[in-house]
Amino acid sequence: MAKMTAAEAAVHVLKKEGIDIAFGVPGAAINPFYAALRKVGGVDHVLARHVEGASHMAEGYTRTKAGNIGVCIGTSGPAGTDMITGLYSASADSIPILCITGQAPRAKLHKEDFQAVNIQEIAGPVTKWSVTVLEPAQVPRAFQQAFHLMRSSRPGPVLIDLPIDVQMSEIEFDPDTYEPLPAYKPTASRAQAEKAMELLNDAERPLLVAGGGVINADASDLLTEFAELTGVPVIPTLMGWGTIPDDHPLMAGMVGLQTSHRYGNATMLASDFVMGIGNRWANRHTGEISTYTEGRKFVHVDIEPTQVGRIFGPDYGIVSDAKAALELFIEVAKEWKASGKLKNRSQWAEECQERKRTLLRKTHFDEVPVKPQRVYEEMNKVFGKNTRYVSTIGLSQIAGAQFLHVYKPRHWINCGQAGPLGWTIPAALGVCRADPDAEVVALSGDYDFQFMVEELAAGAQFKLPYIHVLVNNSYLGLIRQAQRGFDMDYCVQLSFENINCPEINDYGVDHVSVVEGLGCKALRVTKPEDIAPAFEEARKLMAEYRVPVVVEVILERVTNIAMGTDLGGVNEFEALAENQEDAPTSIASLT
């Protein structure tokens, strides 16, 4: 067998597992691994400006295509702790990424050595597996186990910590005969599928709730086929948005306290049965549980046994991979349809579509400063069905989910549960690296944008072009809105008079200068009629220079976006659509 360093063996395993790109920042304790990357070859590298940024790039890369696993690399100590946020957001959303950290020599681990921290214990709660490998011969098998765990059952991240002397030690390893371990996925039984279908068929007004597990299982086509076979309308969760196209006649809208549609909430409240597939009943989807569950039965299908019954006890639960369950549901539905056993759902589906046509929010505002709703209206006009949107948190993300349209799985790439500020820029770069031919459009408020703005330099250096829509109200907008309940507006102002940029008045940071200083292009818009032309100009700049292009829209300072604490009590702060002119790009006009 071949003799090589443990680090070289690890790189060979990465390649055998399908890895050809990594995101990271080198450092002293991980340099042997970087030396192995250089020697073995075949794994490209994007140099992040912050190690947390590298972890979010890896997330964006994973989330873009089925089968992708993003890899992020950092040195010992603070590099590992910096990546904890990325591991947390990946774990929360069931996203597999592999985090590789350097570590002090084994003999120094208990001596408070420079940049030596017990990252295995720190990362434990936010990973499927976290390990400091102490024996060089175990390194290739630790990587093999990592990929097996990341792909099996509920997907999630793994951290492998490598002491520097372990990386440099020579071992025997034969990469030519290495084989990945098969992933384990629980599978529903025929009897379970029939039981669930009986409950669905007995209902009068059933719904399917499609979660992120459907996308993780690459089963969106099956979900749509199942809906069409049964005629049952679909409610995607925020993480499942795109499982069924927004303009599909059985897409009934999103439900929730924030990222939801008026028609989606109304349809949920009118239903009497819900089959959730690959979802976790997140609190911002359900709101008050008593309202969400009252008067309806539930079937819950999830790959993770401990998720079934975690939020509330369903009437029937199935532990299964979403794809495996949907294949069985389709098999049963086809048999029942052929025998005339399936109910006709056309009247219920039409009731849902009528709500979709009429229960709309207004988007067409002509005010200056610009109202945010107008930004999303213009985005819908300019960006097509193949656009991959990237966003994370804030009023911008909430309003974006209320007003934008998504037509394909993995075309709304969003950090759902963790929602870390700063996620959007590095995640968008990871998306660009995963799908270089896609039109990638990121959406941020000004604070999310400022958190990790330095990663734009990586986009310029490595030619990762995308359009970043920056809606700037110079506020922590979501927190300011939440502070209304405390009757205060405290410590949330980002406004100040910028002595170097008087033309932006008191909007503070001159984002155009910052972006250009990082090697990218930027445009600033102050009037609603200039938004669409700016997007078109951004496309041209992006194509010409192959760098990220930021379109900053100066918004009115204060906007309250629709939200509440209960599905039956969402507060609508702005005017509602009274006619088609109020919402010219509403999904109702596309169905």
XYZ file of C-alpha atoms in Angstrom:
591
model
C 0.000 0.000 0.000
C 0.998 3.605 -0.436
C 2.674 5.480 2.374
C 1.543 9.086 2.844
C 0.779 11.626 5.529
C -2.569 11.382 7.305
C -3.480 14.774 5.810
C -2.797 13.472 2.297
C -4.974 10.436 3.000
C -7.755 12.776 4.120
C -7.555 14.728 0.865
C -7.772 11.484 -1.119
C -10.925 10.596 0.824
C -12.426 14.009 0.078
C -11.913 13.435 -3.630
C -13.342 9.917 -3.506
C -16.415 11.310 -1.725
C -16.975 13.776 -4.570
C -15.401 16.919 -3.130
C -13.692 19.228 -5.631
C -13.952 22.585 -3.835
C -13.299 23.814 -0.307
C -13.774 27.183 1.373
C -11.406 28.291 4.087
C -8.584 30.282 5.610
C -5.159 28.669 6.173
C -3.240 29.010 9.432
C -0.286 27.513 11.240
C -2.044 24.493 12.738
C -3.793 23.533 9.487
C -0.886 24.193 7.111
C -0.010 20.481 6.769
C -3.527 19.898 5.458
C -3.124 22.764 2.980
C 0.203 21.250 1.938
C -1.669 18.023 1.244
C -4.307 19.869 -0.801
C -1.511 21.361 -2.886
C 0.363 18.083 -3.327
C -2.576 15.785 -4.068
C -4.472 18.314 -6.180
C -8.017 18.063 -7.464
C -9.681 20.141 -4.748
C -10.046 23.821 -5.631
C -10.117 26.445 -2.871
C -11.865 29.771 -2.242
C -10.071 31.965 0.284
C -12.648 33.542 2.589
C -12.004 36.792 4.463
C -13.491 35.442 7.692
C -13.681 31.804 8.781
C -17.371 32.150 9.616
C -17.779 33.313 6.034
C -16.136 30.094 4.849
C -18.691 28.037 6.796
C -21.590 29.941 5.228
C -20.043 29.562 1.765
C -20.009 25.820 2.409
C -23.689 26.001 3.402
C -24.632 27.879 0.253
C -22.727 25.333 -1.810
C -24.535 22.382 -0.185
C -27.970 23.938 -0.442
C -27.686 24.602 -4.187
C -27.647 21.081 -5.625
C -28.743 17.652 -4.435
C -25.733 15.616 -3.356
C -23.463 18.583 -2.705
C -21.504 18.700 0.544
C -19.678 21.936 1.302
C -16.306 21.792 3.029
C -14.865 24.583 5.180
C -11.361 24.648 6.620
C -9.720 26.687 9.367
C -6.850 26.594 11.784
C -6.951 25.938 15.529
C -8.572 28.063 18.244
C -10.640 30.997 16.985
C -11.050 29.569 13.482
C -13.065 26.692 14.887
C -15.103 28.883 17.204
C -15.762 31.284 14.314
C -17.288 28.397 12.344
C -19.659 27.396 15.142
C -22.333 29.728 13.760
C -22.122 28.017 10.391
C -22.330 24.604 12.030
C -25.327 25.748 14.051
C -27.222 27.060 11.039
C -26.383 23.909 9.054
C -27.485 21.657 11.908
C -30.718 23.582 12.432
C -31.697 23.269 8.761
C -30.446 19.680 8.245
C -27.641 20.757 5.918
C -24.521 18.579 5.621
C -21.236 20.488 5.694
C -17.818 19.246 6.754
C -15.757 21.538 8.968
C -12.033 20.690 9.216
C -9.907 22.410 11.861
C -6.260 22.290 12.805
C -5.280 21.688 16.400
C -2.271 21.979 18.693
C 0.008 18.922 18.949
C -1.422 16.077 21.010
C 1.159 16.581 23.755
C 0.016 20.194 24.229
C -3.755 19.695 24.308
C -3.944 19.864 28.102
C -1.387 22.686 28.505
C -3.384 25.717 27.332
C -1.196 26.015 24.265
C -1.512 28.967 21.889
C -4.823 28.786 19.997
C -5.636 25.408 21.518
C -9.289 24.973 22.458
C -11.476 21.916 22.938
C -13.397 22.477 19.734
C -14.727 18.903 19.813
C -16.745 19.691 22.940
C -17.729 23.180 21.789
C -19.054 21.916 18.447
C -20.773 18.838 19.854
C -24.272 20.312 20.349
C -24.414 21.753 16.804
C -23.070 18.785 14.817
C -24.009 15.192 14.110
C -20.474 14.242 15.119
C -17.524 16.220 16.411
C -14.173 14.528 16.898
C -10.528 15.297 17.581
C -8.628 12.504 15.837
C -5.746 11.416 18.068
C -4.419 8.470 16.046
C -3.023 9.181 12.555
C -4.166 5.825 11.149
C -7.767 6.721 12.054
C -7.811 9.881 9.924
C -9.074 8.395 6.627
C -11.706 6.358 8.473
C -12.834 9.410 10.453
C -13.436 11.182 7.138
C -15.232 8.118 5.777
C -17.481 8.054 8.842
C -18.097 11.790 8.518
C -19.530 11.444 5.018
C -21.580 8.407 6.050
C -23.124 10.342 8.934
C -23.715 13.526 6.951
C -25.678 11.606 4.306
C -27.564 9.208 6.591
C -30.971 9.768 8.228
C -31.465 13.467 8.997
C -28.566 15.220 7.205
C -26.317 17.525 9.179
C -22.788 18.836 9.708
C -19.662 17.172 11.085
C -16.476 18.676 12.526
C -13.120 16.879 12.296
C -10.316 18.377 14.388
C -6.768 17.381 13.430
C -3.770 17.976 15.723
C -0.844 19.203 13.649
C 1.342 16.210 14.476
C -1.460 13.840 13.467
C -1.727 15.578 10.092
C 2.016 15.184 9.481
C 2.350 11.547 10.591
C 2.857 8.928 7.881
C 0.340 6.097 7.517
C -0.465 3.285 5.107
C -3.491 4.016 2.914
C -4.662 2.833 -0.500
C -6.872 5.516 -2.085
C -7.452 3.452 -5.250
C -9.600 0.885 -3.459
C -11.423 3.297 -1.142
C -15.229 3.215 -1.343
C -17.769 5.510 0.361
C -20.091 3.875 2.863
C -23.748 3.561 1.801
C -26.048 6.071 3.479
C -28.891 4.864 5.673
C -32.386 6.265 5.112
C -35.454 5.008 7.051
C -38.285 3.960 4.768
C -42.042 3.888 5.299
C -43.904 0.615 4.886
C -46.828 -0.072 2.586
C -49.113 -0.491 5.605
C -48.051 2.924 6.950
C -48.670 4.548 3.571
C -52.155 3.030 3.364
C -53.007 4.197 6.902
C -51.924 7.755 6.114
C -53.842 7.709 2.837
C -56.988 6.533 4.599
C -56.812 9.521 6.952
C -56.240 11.869 4.015
C -59.061 10.352 1.980
C -61.522 10.654 4.861
C -60.944 14.418 5.085
C -63.045 17.030 3.311
C -60.508 19.849 3.116
C -57.022 18.304 3.238
C -53.650 19.997 2.759
C -50.092 18.816 2.213
C -47.385 20.728 4.096
C -44.080 20.306 2.257
C -40.964 20.979 4.337
C -37.268 21.245 3.663
C -36.960 17.480 4.015
C -38.670 17.131 0.634
C -35.950 19.272 -0.933
C -33.171 17.482 0.978
C -34.502 14.177 -0.372
C -34.612 15.599 -3.913
C -38.280 14.640 -3.987
C -40.005 17.836 -5.134
C -41.197 16.262 -8.395
C -42.719 13.408 -6.396
C -44.442 15.862 -4.052
C -46.003 17.668 -7.015
C -47.002 14.354 -8.629
C -48.663 13.234 -5.392
C -50.566 16.514 -5.094
C -51.754 16.245 -8.688
C -52.842 12.616 -8.260
C -54.882 13.361 -5.155
C -55.893 16.928 -6.035
C -54.774 18.067 -2.569
C -53.428 21.647 -2.318
C -49.895 22.214 -1.029
C -48.602 24.569 1.656
C -44.780 24.787 1.455
C -42.870 25.849 4.523
C -40.204 28.532 4.153
C -37.552 25.800 3.863
C -39.758 23.878 1.429
C -40.565 26.842 -0.800
C -40.106 25.766 -4.403
C -41.150 22.146 -3.908
C -44.157 23.087 -6.019
C -44.061 26.110 -8.366
C -45.722 29.263 -7.073
C -47.931 29.398 -10.175
C -49.106 25.791 -9.867
C -52.896 25.561 -9.374
C -52.383 23.407 -6.266
C -49.881 25.766 -4.614
C -52.019 27.218 -1.837
C -49.544 29.700 -0.331
C -47.212 29.795 2.635
C -48.467 29.768 6.198
C -47.042 31.452 9.256
C -46.608 34.485 11.450
C -44.149 36.316 9.172
C -43.057 34.631 5.931
C -46.576 33.839 4.823
C -49.384 34.804 2.481
C -52.794 36.029 3.529
C -54.369 33.368 1.331
C -52.111 30.670 2.768
C -53.114 31.415 6.349
C -56.787 31.602 5.412
C -56.592 28.250 3.651
C -54.868 26.596 6.614
C -57.577 27.841 8.959
C -60.254 26.482 6.583
C -58.690 23.009 6.368
C -59.653 19.906 8.355
C -56.596 17.699 7.699
C -52.858 18.268 7.217
C -50.221 15.818 6.060
C -46.785 17.230 6.874
C -43.873 15.732 4.930
C -40.274 16.545 5.857
C -41.221 19.493 8.061
C -40.711 20.234 11.753
C -43.731 22.425 12.669
C -41.502 25.437 13.316
C -43.047 28.045 15.588
C -42.968 30.797 12.968
C -44.959 28.509 10.710
C -47.506 27.333 13.271
C -47.885 30.277 15.625
C -50.092 29.412 18.581
C -50.371 25.618 18.510
C -53.982 25.568 19.716
C -55.076 27.694 16.742
C -52.953 25.706 14.303
C -54.278 22.310 15.383
C -57.895 23.085 16.335
C -60.439 21.270 14.205
C -57.995 19.319 12.055
C -56.202 15.986 12.042
C -52.493 15.566 11.319
C -50.191 13.018 9.766
C -46.475 13.746 10.191
C -43.792 12.118 8.039
C -40.189 12.856 9.016
C -36.812 11.179 8.630
C -35.894 11.861 12.275
C -37.820 9.775 14.848
C -37.508 12.368 17.608
C -39.187 15.028 15.441
C -42.485 13.135 15.367
C -44.423 14.408 18.374
C -41.815 17.013 19.324
C -44.104 20.044 18.885
C -47.499 18.332 19.148
C -48.729 14.770 18.883
C -49.992 13.991 15.378
C -52.897 11.624 14.801
C -50.466 9.403 12.922
C -46.689 9.530 12.555
C -44.329 7.875 10.091
C -40.532 7.832 10.319
C -39.303 7.883 6.746
C -37.187 9.666 4.208
C -39.520 11.985 2.284
C -38.683 10.451 -1.090
C -39.317 6.895 0.100
C -42.634 7.899 1.684
C -43.806 9.835 -1.383
C -43.013 6.913 -3.673
C -45.307 4.738 -1.564
C -48.018 7.402 -1.305
C -47.991 7.725 -5.104
C -48.198 3.947 -5.517
C -51.251 3.759 -3.257
C -52.857 6.865 -4.772
C -52.538 5.473 -8.305
C -54.209 2.226 -7.267
C -56.993 4.012 -5.445
C -57.548 6.439 -8.308
C -57.807 3.572 -10.788
C -60.407 1.899 -8.583
C -62.374 5.133 -8.022
C -61.599 5.238 -4.306
C -59.948 8.693 -4.248
C -62.235 11.640 -3.514
C -62.602 14.468 -6.000
C -60.914 17.556 -4.505
C -61.623 20.021 -7.308
C -64.103 22.165 -5.359
C -61.735 22.489 -2.370
C -58.817 23.278 -4.674
C -60.863 25.993 -6.394
C -61.754 27.540 -3.021
C -58.036 27.730 -2.263
C -57.354 29.340 -5.643
C -60.083 31.914 -5.069
C -58.363 32.992 -1.858
C -55.098 33.114 -3.800
C -56.688 35.468 -6.324
C -58.268 37.811 -3.802
C -56.444 37.855 -0.444
C -53.437 39.901 -1.531
C -51.196 42.591 -0.121
C -50.513 45.797 -1.983
C -47.125 46.152 -3.696
C -47.551 49.102 -6.032
C -46.468 52.221 -4.160
C -45.001 55.322 -5.832
C -43.733 57.083 -2.716
C -40.235 58.516 -2.277
C -38.375 57.360 -0.237
C -39.217 53.960 -1.672
C -41.555 51.599 0.143
C -40.041 48.095 0.333
C -43.039 46.399 -1.252
C -42.257 48.180 -4.521
C -38.746 46.682 -4.556
C -40.130 43.130 -4.574
C -42.671 44.059 -7.228
C -39.831 45.204 -9.478
C -37.774 42.102 -8.655
C -40.669 39.933 -9.798
C -40.791 41.828 -13.089
C -37.071 41.606 -13.858
C -35.879 38.290 -12.448
C -37.205 35.136 -14.066
C -38.268 31.675 -12.963
C -34.700 30.356 -12.963
C -33.447 32.900 -10.416
C -31.841 31.494 -7.281
C -32.695 33.811 -4.382
C -30.492 33.893 -1.266
C -31.505 35.533 2.018
C -31.329 35.003 5.759
C -33.125 37.251 8.269
C -34.780 40.612 8.856
C -37.699 42.568 7.479
C -36.121 42.253 4.023
C -36.283 38.458 4.157
C -39.786 38.428 5.660
C -41.161 40.823 3.053
C -39.268 39.004 0.327
C -40.987 35.756 1.276
C -44.354 37.520 1.279
C -43.945 39.096 -2.156
C -41.386 37.237 -4.284
C -42.142 34.103 -6.296
C -40.226 30.825 -6.386
C -40.766 28.132 -8.973
C -38.143 25.448 -8.362
C -36.555 23.624 -5.433
C -33.282 25.129 -4.187
C -34.219 28.471 -5.751
C -35.050 29.985 -2.368
C -31.858 29.428 -0.381
C -32.508 30.639 3.109
C -31.057 30.069 6.557
C -34.281 29.129 8.291
C -33.924 28.348 11.979
C -30.682 30.060 13.001
C -30.984 33.256 10.954
C -27.482 34.673 11.569
C -26.874 38.199 10.338
C -24.131 38.303 7.723
C -25.052 34.896 6.254
C -26.318 36.188 2.920
C -23.129 37.386 1.199
C -20.955 34.312 1.842
C -23.865 31.927 1.217
C -24.525 33.625 -2.127
C -20.869 33.139 -3.058
C -21.189 29.451 -2.226
C -24.286 29.258 -4.435
C -22.379 30.925 -7.289
C -19.532 28.440 -6.932
C -21.986 25.531 -6.985
C -23.919 26.794 -10.025
C -21.766 29.244 -12.013
C -24.350 29.585 -14.786
C -27.278 30.538 -12.527
C -28.669 34.014 -12.033
C -28.122 34.410 -8.290
C -29.906 37.267 -6.525
C -29.258 37.929 -2.851
C -31.496 40.029 -0.622
C -30.337 41.879 2.505
C -31.184 44.690 4.788
C -28.363 47.076 5.590
C -27.357 45.412 8.867
C -27.169 41.877 7.482
C -25.142 43.331 4.611
C -22.663 45.085 6.903
C -22.025 42.016 9.077
C -19.844 40.147 6.573
C -19.402 42.675 3.784
C -15.691 41.813 3.556
C -16.584 38.560 1.778
C -17.424 40.585 -1.328
C -13.669 40.763 -1.848
C -13.626 36.964 -2.171
C -16.364 37.299 -4.791
C -14.220 39.758 -6.733
C -11.026 37.718 -6.382
C -12.551 34.392 -7.404
C -14.942 35.772 -10.039
C -18.211 34.813 -8.357
C -20.728 37.254 -9.861
C -24.214 37.727 -8.483
C -26.666 40.591 -7.878
C -27.162 41.731 -4.293
C -30.339 43.714 -3.630
C -29.618 45.859 -0.579
C -32.684 47.546 0.916
C -31.413 50.303 3.172
C -33.541 51.986 5.803
C -30.600 52.584 8.165
C -32.330 50.660 10.939
C -32.391 47.299 12.662
C -35.842 47.106 11.140
C -37.105 43.799 12.485
C -35.880 44.538 16.001
C -37.352 48.043 15.869
C -40.699 46.541 14.896
C -40.436 44.019 17.736
C -39.681 46.859 20.157
C -43.115 48.329 19.486
C -44.351 45.833 22.075
C -42.048 47.496 24.623
C -43.047 51.008 23.561
C -39.489 51.909 22.599
C -37.128 52.567 19.730
C -33.846 51.891 21.491
C -30.324 51.071 20.236
C -31.594 50.085 16.774
C -30.688 53.213 14.788
C -27.946 52.825 12.176
C -28.399 56.399 11.033
C -25.668 59.017 11.219
C -24.467 61.900 9.088
C -21.655 60.574 6.928
C -19.168 63.437 6.531
C -17.772 61.797 3.396
C -21.092 61.223 1.651
C -23.539 64.092 2.243
C -25.767 62.961 -0.653
C -27.153 60.052 1.383
C -28.253 62.461 4.099
C -28.315 60.640 7.437
C -28.382 57.068 6.103
C -24.943 56.424 7.545
C -22.682 53.995 5.715
C -21.814 54.773 2.111
C -22.314 51.252 0.820
C -21.412 52.169 -2.751
C -17.920 53.292 -1.739
C -17.449 50.258 0.520
C -18.485 47.851 -2.226
C -16.269 49.511 -4.820
C -13.371 49.489 -2.369
C -13.748 45.709 -2.135
C -13.398 45.335 -5.884
C -17.070 45.021 -6.827
C -19.639 47.235 -8.540
C -22.531 49.120 -6.936
C -25.544 51.232 -7.917
C -27.729 53.389 -5.690
C -31.454 53.941 -6.342
C -33.704 56.498 -4.673
C -36.825 56.456 -6.893
C -39.165 53.516 -7.554
C -39.117 54.001 -11.326
C -35.343 53.564 -11.332
C -35.306 50.160 -9.619
C -35.896 47.943 -12.665
C -33.379 49.833 -14.863
C -30.801 49.455 -12.077
C -31.367 45.686 -12.016
C -30.836 45.535 -15.775
C -27.673 47.630 -15.484
C -26.455 45.334 -12.703
C -26.842 42.372 -15.049
C -24.648 44.104 -17.627
C -21.978 45.035 -15.074
C -21.988 41.514 -13.674
C -21.521 40.005 -17.135
C -18.766 42.461 -18.056
C -16.671 42.394 -14.884
C -17.584 38.966 -13.389
C -17.882 40.370 -9.865
C -20.758 40.805 -7.395
C -22.910 43.847 -8.164
C -24.842 45.556 -5.375
C -28.046 47.482 -6.052
C -28.808 49.619 -3.016
C -32.354 50.966 -2.735
C -32.853 53.788 -0.249
C -36.069 52.977 1.602
C -38.349 54.947 3.849
C -36.987 54.777 7.386
C -39.933 53.008 9.039
C -42.041 50.235 7.546
C -43.938 47.641 9.537
C -44.256 44.344 7.665
C -47.271 42.086 8.261
C -46.791 39.669 11.159
C -48.399 38.504 14.390
C -48.367 35.783 17.034
C -51.299 33.696 15.817
C -52.456 32.594 12.346
C -55.809 34.180 12.987
C -54.319 37.479 14.155
C -51.606 38.603 11.719
C -51.407 42.387 11.765
C -51.610 44.022 8.338
C -49.872 47.352 8.809
C -49.989 48.444 5.165
C -52.809 48.837 2.661
C -54.163 45.647 1.131
C -54.617 45.110 -2.596
C -58.048 46.255 -3.725
C -57.530 45.526 -7.424
C -55.000 44.049 -9.842
C -53.207 47.397 -10.216
C -52.300 47.300 -6.530
C -50.474 43.989 -6.962
C -49.533 43.817 -10.644
C -47.086 40.962 -10.240
C -49.110 38.940 -7.761
C -49.151 35.209 -8.313
C -52.875 35.498 -9.026
C -52.011 37.090 -12.358
C -49.772 34.132 -13.226
C -52.197 31.278 -12.559
